[in-house]
JSON list of C-alpha atoms (C1' of nucleotides) in Angstrom, two decimals:
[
{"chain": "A", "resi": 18, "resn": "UNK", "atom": "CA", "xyz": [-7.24, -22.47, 10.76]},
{"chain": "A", "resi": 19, "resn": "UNK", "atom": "CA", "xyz": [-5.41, -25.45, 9.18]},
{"chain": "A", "resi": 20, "resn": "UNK", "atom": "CA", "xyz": [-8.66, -26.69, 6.83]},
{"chain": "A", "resi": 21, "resn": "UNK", "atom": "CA", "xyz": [-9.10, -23.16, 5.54]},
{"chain": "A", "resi": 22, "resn": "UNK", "atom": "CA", "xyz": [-5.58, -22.85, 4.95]},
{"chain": "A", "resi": 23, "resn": "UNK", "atom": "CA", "xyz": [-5.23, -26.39, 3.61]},
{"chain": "A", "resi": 24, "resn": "UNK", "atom": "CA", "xyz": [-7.82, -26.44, 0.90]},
{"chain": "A", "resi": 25, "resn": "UNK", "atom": "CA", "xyz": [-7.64, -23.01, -0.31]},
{"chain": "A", "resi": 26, "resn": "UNK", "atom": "CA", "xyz": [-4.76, -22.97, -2.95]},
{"chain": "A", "resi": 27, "resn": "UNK", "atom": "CA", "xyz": [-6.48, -19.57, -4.03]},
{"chain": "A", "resi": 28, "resn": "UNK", "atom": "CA", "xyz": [-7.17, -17.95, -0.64]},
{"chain": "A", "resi": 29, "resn": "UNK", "atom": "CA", "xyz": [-3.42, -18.71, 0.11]},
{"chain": "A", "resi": 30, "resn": "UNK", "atom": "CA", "xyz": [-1.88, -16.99, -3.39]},
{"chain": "A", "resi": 31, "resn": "UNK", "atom": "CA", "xyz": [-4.65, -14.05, -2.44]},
{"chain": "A", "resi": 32, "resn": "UNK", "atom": "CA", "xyz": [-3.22, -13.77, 1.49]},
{"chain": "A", "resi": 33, "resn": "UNK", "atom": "CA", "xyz": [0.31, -13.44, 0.15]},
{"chain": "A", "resi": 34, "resn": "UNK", "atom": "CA", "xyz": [-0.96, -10.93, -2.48]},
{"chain": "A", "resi": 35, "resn": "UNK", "atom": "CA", "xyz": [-2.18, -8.40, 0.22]},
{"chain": "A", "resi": 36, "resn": "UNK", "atom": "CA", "xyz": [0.70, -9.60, 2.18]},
{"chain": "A", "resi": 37, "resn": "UNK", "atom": "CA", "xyz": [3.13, -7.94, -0.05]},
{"chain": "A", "resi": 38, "resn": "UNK", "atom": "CA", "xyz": [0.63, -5.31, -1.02]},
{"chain": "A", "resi": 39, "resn": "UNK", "atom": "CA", "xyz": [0.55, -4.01, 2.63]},
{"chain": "A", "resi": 40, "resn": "UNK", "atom": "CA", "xyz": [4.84, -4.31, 1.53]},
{"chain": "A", "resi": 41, "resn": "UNK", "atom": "CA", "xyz": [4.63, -2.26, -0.68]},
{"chain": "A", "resi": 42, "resn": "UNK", "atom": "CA", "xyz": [5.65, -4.85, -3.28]},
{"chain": "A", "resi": 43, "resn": "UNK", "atom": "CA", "xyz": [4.41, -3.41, -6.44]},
{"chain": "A", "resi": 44, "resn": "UNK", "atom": "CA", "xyz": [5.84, -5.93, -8.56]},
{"chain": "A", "resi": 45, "resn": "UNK", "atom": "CA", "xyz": [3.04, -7.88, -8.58]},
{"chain": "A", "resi": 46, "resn": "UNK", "atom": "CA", "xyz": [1.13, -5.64, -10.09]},
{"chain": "A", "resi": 47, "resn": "UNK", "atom": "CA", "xyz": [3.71, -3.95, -12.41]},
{"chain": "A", "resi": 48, "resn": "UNK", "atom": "CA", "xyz": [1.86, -3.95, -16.02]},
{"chain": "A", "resi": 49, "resn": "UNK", "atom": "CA", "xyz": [3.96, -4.30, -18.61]},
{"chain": "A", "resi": 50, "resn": "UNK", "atom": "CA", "xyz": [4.55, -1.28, -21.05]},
{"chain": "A", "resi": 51, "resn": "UNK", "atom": "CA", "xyz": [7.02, -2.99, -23.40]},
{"chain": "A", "resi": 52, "resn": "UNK", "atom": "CA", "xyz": [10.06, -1.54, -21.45]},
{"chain": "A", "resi": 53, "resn": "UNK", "atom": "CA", "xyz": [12.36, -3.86, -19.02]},
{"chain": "A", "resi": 54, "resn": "UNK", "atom": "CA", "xyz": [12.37, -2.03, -15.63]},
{"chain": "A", "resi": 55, "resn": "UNK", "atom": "CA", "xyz": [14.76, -2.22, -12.98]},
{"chain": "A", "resi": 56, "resn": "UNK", "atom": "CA", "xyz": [13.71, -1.72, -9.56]},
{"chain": "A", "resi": 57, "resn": "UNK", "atom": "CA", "xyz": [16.32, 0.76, -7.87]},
{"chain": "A", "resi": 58, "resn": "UNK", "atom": "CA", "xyz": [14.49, 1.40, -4.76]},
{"chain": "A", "resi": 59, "resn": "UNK", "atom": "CA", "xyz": [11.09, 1.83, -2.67]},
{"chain": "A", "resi": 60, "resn": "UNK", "atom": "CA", "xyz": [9.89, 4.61, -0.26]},
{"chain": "A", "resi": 61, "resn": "UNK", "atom": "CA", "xyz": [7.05, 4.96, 2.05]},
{"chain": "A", "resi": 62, "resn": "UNK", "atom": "CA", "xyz": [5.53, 8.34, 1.50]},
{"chain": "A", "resi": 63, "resn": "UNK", "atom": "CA", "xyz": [4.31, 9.74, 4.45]},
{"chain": "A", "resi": 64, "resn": "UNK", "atom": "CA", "xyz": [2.58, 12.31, 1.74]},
{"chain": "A", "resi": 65, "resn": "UNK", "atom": "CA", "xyz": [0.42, 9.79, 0.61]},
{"chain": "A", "resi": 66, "resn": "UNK", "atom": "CA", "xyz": [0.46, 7.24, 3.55]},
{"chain": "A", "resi": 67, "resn": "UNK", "atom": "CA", "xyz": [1.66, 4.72, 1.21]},
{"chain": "A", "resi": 68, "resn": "UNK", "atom": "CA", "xyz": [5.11, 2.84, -0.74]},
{"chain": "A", "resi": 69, "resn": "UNK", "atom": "CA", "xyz": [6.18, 4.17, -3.80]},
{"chain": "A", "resi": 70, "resn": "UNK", "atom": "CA", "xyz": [8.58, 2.33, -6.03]},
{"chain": "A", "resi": 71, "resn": "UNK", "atom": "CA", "xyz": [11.55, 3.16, -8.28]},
{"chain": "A", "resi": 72, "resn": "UNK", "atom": "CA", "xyz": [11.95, 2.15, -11.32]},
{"chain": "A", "resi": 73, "resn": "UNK", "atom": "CA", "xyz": [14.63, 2.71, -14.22]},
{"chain": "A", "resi": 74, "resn": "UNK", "atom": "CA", "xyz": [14.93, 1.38, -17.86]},
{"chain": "A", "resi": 75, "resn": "UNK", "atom": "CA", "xyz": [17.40, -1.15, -18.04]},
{"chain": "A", "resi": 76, "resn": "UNK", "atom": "CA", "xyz": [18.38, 0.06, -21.39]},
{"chain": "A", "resi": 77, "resn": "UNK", "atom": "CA", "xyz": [22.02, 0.98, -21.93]},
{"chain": "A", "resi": 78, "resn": "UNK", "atom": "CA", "xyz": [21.19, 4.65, -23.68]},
{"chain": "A", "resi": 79, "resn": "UNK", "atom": "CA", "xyz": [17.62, 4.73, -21.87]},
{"chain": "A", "resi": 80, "resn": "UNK", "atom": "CA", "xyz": [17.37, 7.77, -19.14]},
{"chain": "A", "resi": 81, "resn": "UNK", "atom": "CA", "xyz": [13.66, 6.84, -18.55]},
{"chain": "A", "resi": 82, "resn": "UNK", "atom": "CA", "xyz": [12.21, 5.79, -15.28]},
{"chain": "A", "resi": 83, "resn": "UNK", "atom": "CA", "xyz": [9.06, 4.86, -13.84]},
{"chain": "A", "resi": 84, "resn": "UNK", "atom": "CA", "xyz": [7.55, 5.68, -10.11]},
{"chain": "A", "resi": 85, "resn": "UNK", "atom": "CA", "xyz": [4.88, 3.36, -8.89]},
{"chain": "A", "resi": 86, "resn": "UNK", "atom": "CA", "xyz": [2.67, 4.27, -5.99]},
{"chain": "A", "resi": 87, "resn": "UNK", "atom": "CA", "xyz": [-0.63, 3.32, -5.04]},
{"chain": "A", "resi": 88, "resn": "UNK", "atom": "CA", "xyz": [-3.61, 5.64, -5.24]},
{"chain": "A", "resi": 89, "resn": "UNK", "atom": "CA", "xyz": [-4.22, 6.83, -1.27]},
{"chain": "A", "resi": 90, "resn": "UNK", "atom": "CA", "xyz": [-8.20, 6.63, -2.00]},
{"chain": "A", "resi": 91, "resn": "UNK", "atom": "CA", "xyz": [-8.57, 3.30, -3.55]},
{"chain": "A", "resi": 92, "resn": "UNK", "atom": "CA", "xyz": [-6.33, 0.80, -2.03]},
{"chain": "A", "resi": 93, "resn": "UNK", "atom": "CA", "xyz": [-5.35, -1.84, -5.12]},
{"chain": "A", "resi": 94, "resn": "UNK", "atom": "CA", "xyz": [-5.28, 0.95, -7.32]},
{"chain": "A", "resi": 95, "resn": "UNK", "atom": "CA", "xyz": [-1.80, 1.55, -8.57]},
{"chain": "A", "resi": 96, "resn": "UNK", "atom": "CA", "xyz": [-0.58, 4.76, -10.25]},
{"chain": "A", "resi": 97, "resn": "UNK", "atom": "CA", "xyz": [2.25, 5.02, -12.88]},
{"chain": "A", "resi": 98, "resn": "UNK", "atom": "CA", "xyz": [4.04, 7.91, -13.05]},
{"chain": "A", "resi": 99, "resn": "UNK", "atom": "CA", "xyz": [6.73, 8.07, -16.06]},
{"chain": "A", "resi": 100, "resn": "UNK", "atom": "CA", "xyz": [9.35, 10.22, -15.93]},
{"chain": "A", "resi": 101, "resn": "UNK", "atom": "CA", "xyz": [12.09, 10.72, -19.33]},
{"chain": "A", "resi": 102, "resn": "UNK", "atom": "CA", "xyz": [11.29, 9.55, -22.71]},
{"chain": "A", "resi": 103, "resn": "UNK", "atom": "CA", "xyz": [12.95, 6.41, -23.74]},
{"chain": "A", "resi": 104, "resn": "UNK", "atom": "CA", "xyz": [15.85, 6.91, -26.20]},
{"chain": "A", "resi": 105, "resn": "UNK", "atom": "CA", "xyz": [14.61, 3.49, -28.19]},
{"chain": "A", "resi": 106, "resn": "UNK", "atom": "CA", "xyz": [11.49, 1.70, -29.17]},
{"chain": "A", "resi": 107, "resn": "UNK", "atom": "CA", "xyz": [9.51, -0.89, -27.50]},
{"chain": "A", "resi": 108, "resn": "UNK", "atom": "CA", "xyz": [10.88, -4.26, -27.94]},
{"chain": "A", "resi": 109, "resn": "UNK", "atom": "CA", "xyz": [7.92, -5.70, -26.19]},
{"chain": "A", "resi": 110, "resn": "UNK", "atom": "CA", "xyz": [5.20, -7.12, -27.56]},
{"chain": "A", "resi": 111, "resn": "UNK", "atom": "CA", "xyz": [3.18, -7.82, -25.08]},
{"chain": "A", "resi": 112, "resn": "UNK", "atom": "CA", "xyz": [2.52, -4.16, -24.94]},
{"chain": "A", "resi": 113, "resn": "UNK", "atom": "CA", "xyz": [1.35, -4.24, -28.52]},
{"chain": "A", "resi": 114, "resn": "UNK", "atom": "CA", "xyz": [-1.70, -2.25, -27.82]},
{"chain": "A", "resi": 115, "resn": "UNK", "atom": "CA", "xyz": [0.54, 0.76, -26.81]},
{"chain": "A", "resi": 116, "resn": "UNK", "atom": "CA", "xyz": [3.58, -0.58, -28.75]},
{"chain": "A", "resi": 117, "resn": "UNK", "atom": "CA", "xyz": [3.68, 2.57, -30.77]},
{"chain": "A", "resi": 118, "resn": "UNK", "atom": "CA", "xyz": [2.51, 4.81, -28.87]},
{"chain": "A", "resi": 119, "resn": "UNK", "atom": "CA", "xyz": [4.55, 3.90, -25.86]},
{"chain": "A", "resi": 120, "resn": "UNK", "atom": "CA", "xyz": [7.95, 5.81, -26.92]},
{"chain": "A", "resi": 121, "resn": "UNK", "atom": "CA", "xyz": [6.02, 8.21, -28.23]},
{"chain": "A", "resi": 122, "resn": "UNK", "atom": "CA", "xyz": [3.70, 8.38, -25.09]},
{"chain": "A", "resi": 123, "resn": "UNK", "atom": "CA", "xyz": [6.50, 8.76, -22.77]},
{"chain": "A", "resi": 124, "resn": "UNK", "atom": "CA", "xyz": [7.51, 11.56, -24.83]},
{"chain": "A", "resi": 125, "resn": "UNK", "atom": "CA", "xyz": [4.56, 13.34, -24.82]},
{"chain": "A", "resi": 126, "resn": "UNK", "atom": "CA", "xyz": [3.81, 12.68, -21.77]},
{"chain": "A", "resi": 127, "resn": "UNK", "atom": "CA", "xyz": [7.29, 14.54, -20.30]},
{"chain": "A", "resi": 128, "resn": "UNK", "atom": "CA", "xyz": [5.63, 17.57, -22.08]},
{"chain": "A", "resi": 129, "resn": "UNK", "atom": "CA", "xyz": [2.39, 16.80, -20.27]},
{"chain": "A", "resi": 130, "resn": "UNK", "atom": "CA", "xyz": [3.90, 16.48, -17.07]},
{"chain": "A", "resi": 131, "resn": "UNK", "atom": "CA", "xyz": [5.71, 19.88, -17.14]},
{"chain": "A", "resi": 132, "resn": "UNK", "atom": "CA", "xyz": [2.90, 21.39, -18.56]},
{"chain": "A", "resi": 133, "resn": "UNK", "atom": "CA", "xyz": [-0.25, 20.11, -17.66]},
{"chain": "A", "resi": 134, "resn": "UNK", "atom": "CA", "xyz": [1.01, 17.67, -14.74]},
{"chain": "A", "resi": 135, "resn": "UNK", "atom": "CA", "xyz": [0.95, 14.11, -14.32]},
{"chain": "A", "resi": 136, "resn": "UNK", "atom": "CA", "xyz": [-2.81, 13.61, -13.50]},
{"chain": "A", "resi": 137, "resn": "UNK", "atom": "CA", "xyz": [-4.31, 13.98, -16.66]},
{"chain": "A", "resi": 138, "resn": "UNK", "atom": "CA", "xyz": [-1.59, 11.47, -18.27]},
{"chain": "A", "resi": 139, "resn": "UNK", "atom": "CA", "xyz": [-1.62, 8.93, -15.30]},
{"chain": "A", "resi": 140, "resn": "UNK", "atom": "CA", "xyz": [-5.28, 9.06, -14.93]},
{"chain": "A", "resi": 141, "resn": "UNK", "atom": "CA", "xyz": [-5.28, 7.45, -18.67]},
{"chain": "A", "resi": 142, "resn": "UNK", "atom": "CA", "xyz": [-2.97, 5.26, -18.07]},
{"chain": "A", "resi": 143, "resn": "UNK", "atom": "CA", "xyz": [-4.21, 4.26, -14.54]},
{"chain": "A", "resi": 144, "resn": "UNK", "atom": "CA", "xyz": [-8.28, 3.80, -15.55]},
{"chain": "A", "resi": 145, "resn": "UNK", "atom": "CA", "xyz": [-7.71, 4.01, -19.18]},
{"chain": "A", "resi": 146, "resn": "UNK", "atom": "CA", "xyz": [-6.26, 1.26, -20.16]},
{"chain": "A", "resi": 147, "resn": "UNK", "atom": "CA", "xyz": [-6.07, -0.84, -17.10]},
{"chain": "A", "resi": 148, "resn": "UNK", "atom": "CA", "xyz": [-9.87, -0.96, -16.84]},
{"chain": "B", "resi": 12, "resn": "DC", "atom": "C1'", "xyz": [27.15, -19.05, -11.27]},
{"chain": "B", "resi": 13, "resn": "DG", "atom": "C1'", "xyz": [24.53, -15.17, -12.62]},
{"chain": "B", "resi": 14, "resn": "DC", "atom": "C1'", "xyz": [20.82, -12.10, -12.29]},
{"chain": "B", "resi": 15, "resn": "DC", "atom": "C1'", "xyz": [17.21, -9.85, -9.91]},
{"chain": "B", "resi": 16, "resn": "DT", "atom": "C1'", "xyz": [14.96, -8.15, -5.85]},
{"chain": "B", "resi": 17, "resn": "DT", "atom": "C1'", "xyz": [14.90, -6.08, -1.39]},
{"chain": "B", "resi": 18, "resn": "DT", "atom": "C1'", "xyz": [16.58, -3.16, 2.56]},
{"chain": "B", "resi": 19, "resn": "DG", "atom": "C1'", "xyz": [19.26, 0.51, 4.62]},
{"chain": "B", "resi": 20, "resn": "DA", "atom": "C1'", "xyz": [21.85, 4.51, 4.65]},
{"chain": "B", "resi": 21, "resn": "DC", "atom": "C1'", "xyz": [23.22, 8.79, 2.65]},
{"chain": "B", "resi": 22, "resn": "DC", "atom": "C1'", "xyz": [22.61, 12.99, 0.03]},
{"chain": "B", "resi": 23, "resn": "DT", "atom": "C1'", "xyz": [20.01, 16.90, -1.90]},
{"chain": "B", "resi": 24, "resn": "DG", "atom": "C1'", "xyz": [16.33, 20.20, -2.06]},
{"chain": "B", "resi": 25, "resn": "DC", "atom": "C1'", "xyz": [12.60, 22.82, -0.11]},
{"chain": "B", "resi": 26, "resn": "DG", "atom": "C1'", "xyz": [9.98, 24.86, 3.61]},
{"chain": "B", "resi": 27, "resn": "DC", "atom": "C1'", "xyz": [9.50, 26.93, 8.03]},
{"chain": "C", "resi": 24, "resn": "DG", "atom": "C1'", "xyz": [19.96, 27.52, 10.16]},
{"chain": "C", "resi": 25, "resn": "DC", "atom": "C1'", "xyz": [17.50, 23.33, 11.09]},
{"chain": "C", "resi": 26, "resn": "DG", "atom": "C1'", "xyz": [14.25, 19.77, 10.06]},
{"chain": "C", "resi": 27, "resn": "DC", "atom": "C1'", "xyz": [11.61, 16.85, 7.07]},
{"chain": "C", "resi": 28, "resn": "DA", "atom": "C1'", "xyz": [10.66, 14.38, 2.84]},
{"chain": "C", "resi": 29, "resn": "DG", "atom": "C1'", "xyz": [11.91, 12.46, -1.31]},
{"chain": "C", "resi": 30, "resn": "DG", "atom": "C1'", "xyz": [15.09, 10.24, -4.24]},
{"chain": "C", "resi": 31, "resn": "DT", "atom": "C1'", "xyz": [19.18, 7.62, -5.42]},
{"chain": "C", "resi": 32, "resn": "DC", "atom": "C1'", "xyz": [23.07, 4.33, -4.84]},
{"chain": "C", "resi": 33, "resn": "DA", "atom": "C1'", "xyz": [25.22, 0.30, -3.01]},
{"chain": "C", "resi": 34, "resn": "DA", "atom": "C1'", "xyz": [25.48, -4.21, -0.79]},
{"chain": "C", "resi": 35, "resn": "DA", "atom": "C1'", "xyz": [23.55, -8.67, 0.59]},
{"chain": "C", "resi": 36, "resn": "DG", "atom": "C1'", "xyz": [20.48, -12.47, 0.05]},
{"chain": "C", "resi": 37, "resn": "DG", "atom": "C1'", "xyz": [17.57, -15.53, -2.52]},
{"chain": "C", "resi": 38, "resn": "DC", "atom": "C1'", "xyz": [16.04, -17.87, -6.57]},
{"chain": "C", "resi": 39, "resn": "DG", "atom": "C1'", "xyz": [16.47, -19.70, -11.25]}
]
DNA sequence: CGCCTTTGACCTGCGC
DNA sequence: GCGCAGGTCAAAGGCG
């Protein structure tokens, strides 16, 4: 096991991938919506058989927050569920793409999940824009 | 030295 | 009324 560990820079960075995926460590993986997010705490769900992590705007006057969990059918997969509408605009711009539709997304999307529920919304976001 | 991330425990709400 | 699950807060450790 020491040559295929030795010469296998990418295998290694892959093993601890799945190492902290089987964690629960969603951080990795965390795409980046123009918010800063704070991670306040992580669950396993026994609903889905998986982790789900907490996340919260580190804004001063932002309420919004973020729950990450991975989809229970296709492992890899992660699912973004935001919750609260952020009280300011995106000062990322890495996030460009969704820059200006972000605040306003997370506001609609409040409505949506009330109304409609989350899947429609996270779906999009999920396969959308990820694939 | 400061900031961020991670883990554990506690509290609240809902269902049976 | 009790039990289970989910969610949140706080403290400690590690890294930059």
């Amino acid at each position: 096991m020491s040559n295929s560990e030795a010469n296998s820079p990418t295998r290694d960075d892959q093993n601890e991938e799945q190492e902290m995926e089987q964690r629960g460590n969603i951080r990795l993986n965390l795409p980046e919506d123009g918010y800063e997010w704070k991670k306040y705490g992580q669950k396993f769900i026994r609903g889905i058989g998986k982790f789900r992590s907490y996340f919260k705007c580190q804004k001063a006057n932002c309420m919004a927050k973020k729950k990450a969990e991975w989809c229970p059918s296709e492992p890899g997969k992660l699912r973004i569920v935001y919750e609260n509408p952020h009280s300011h605009g995106s000062n990322n711009s890495t996030a460009a793409a969704g820059s200006s539709q972000s605040s306003n997304n997370a506001n609609q999307y409040n409505l949506l999940t009330q109304v409609l529920g989350d899947q429609s919304f996270t779906s999009q976001r999920s396969s959308g824009s990820g694939s």
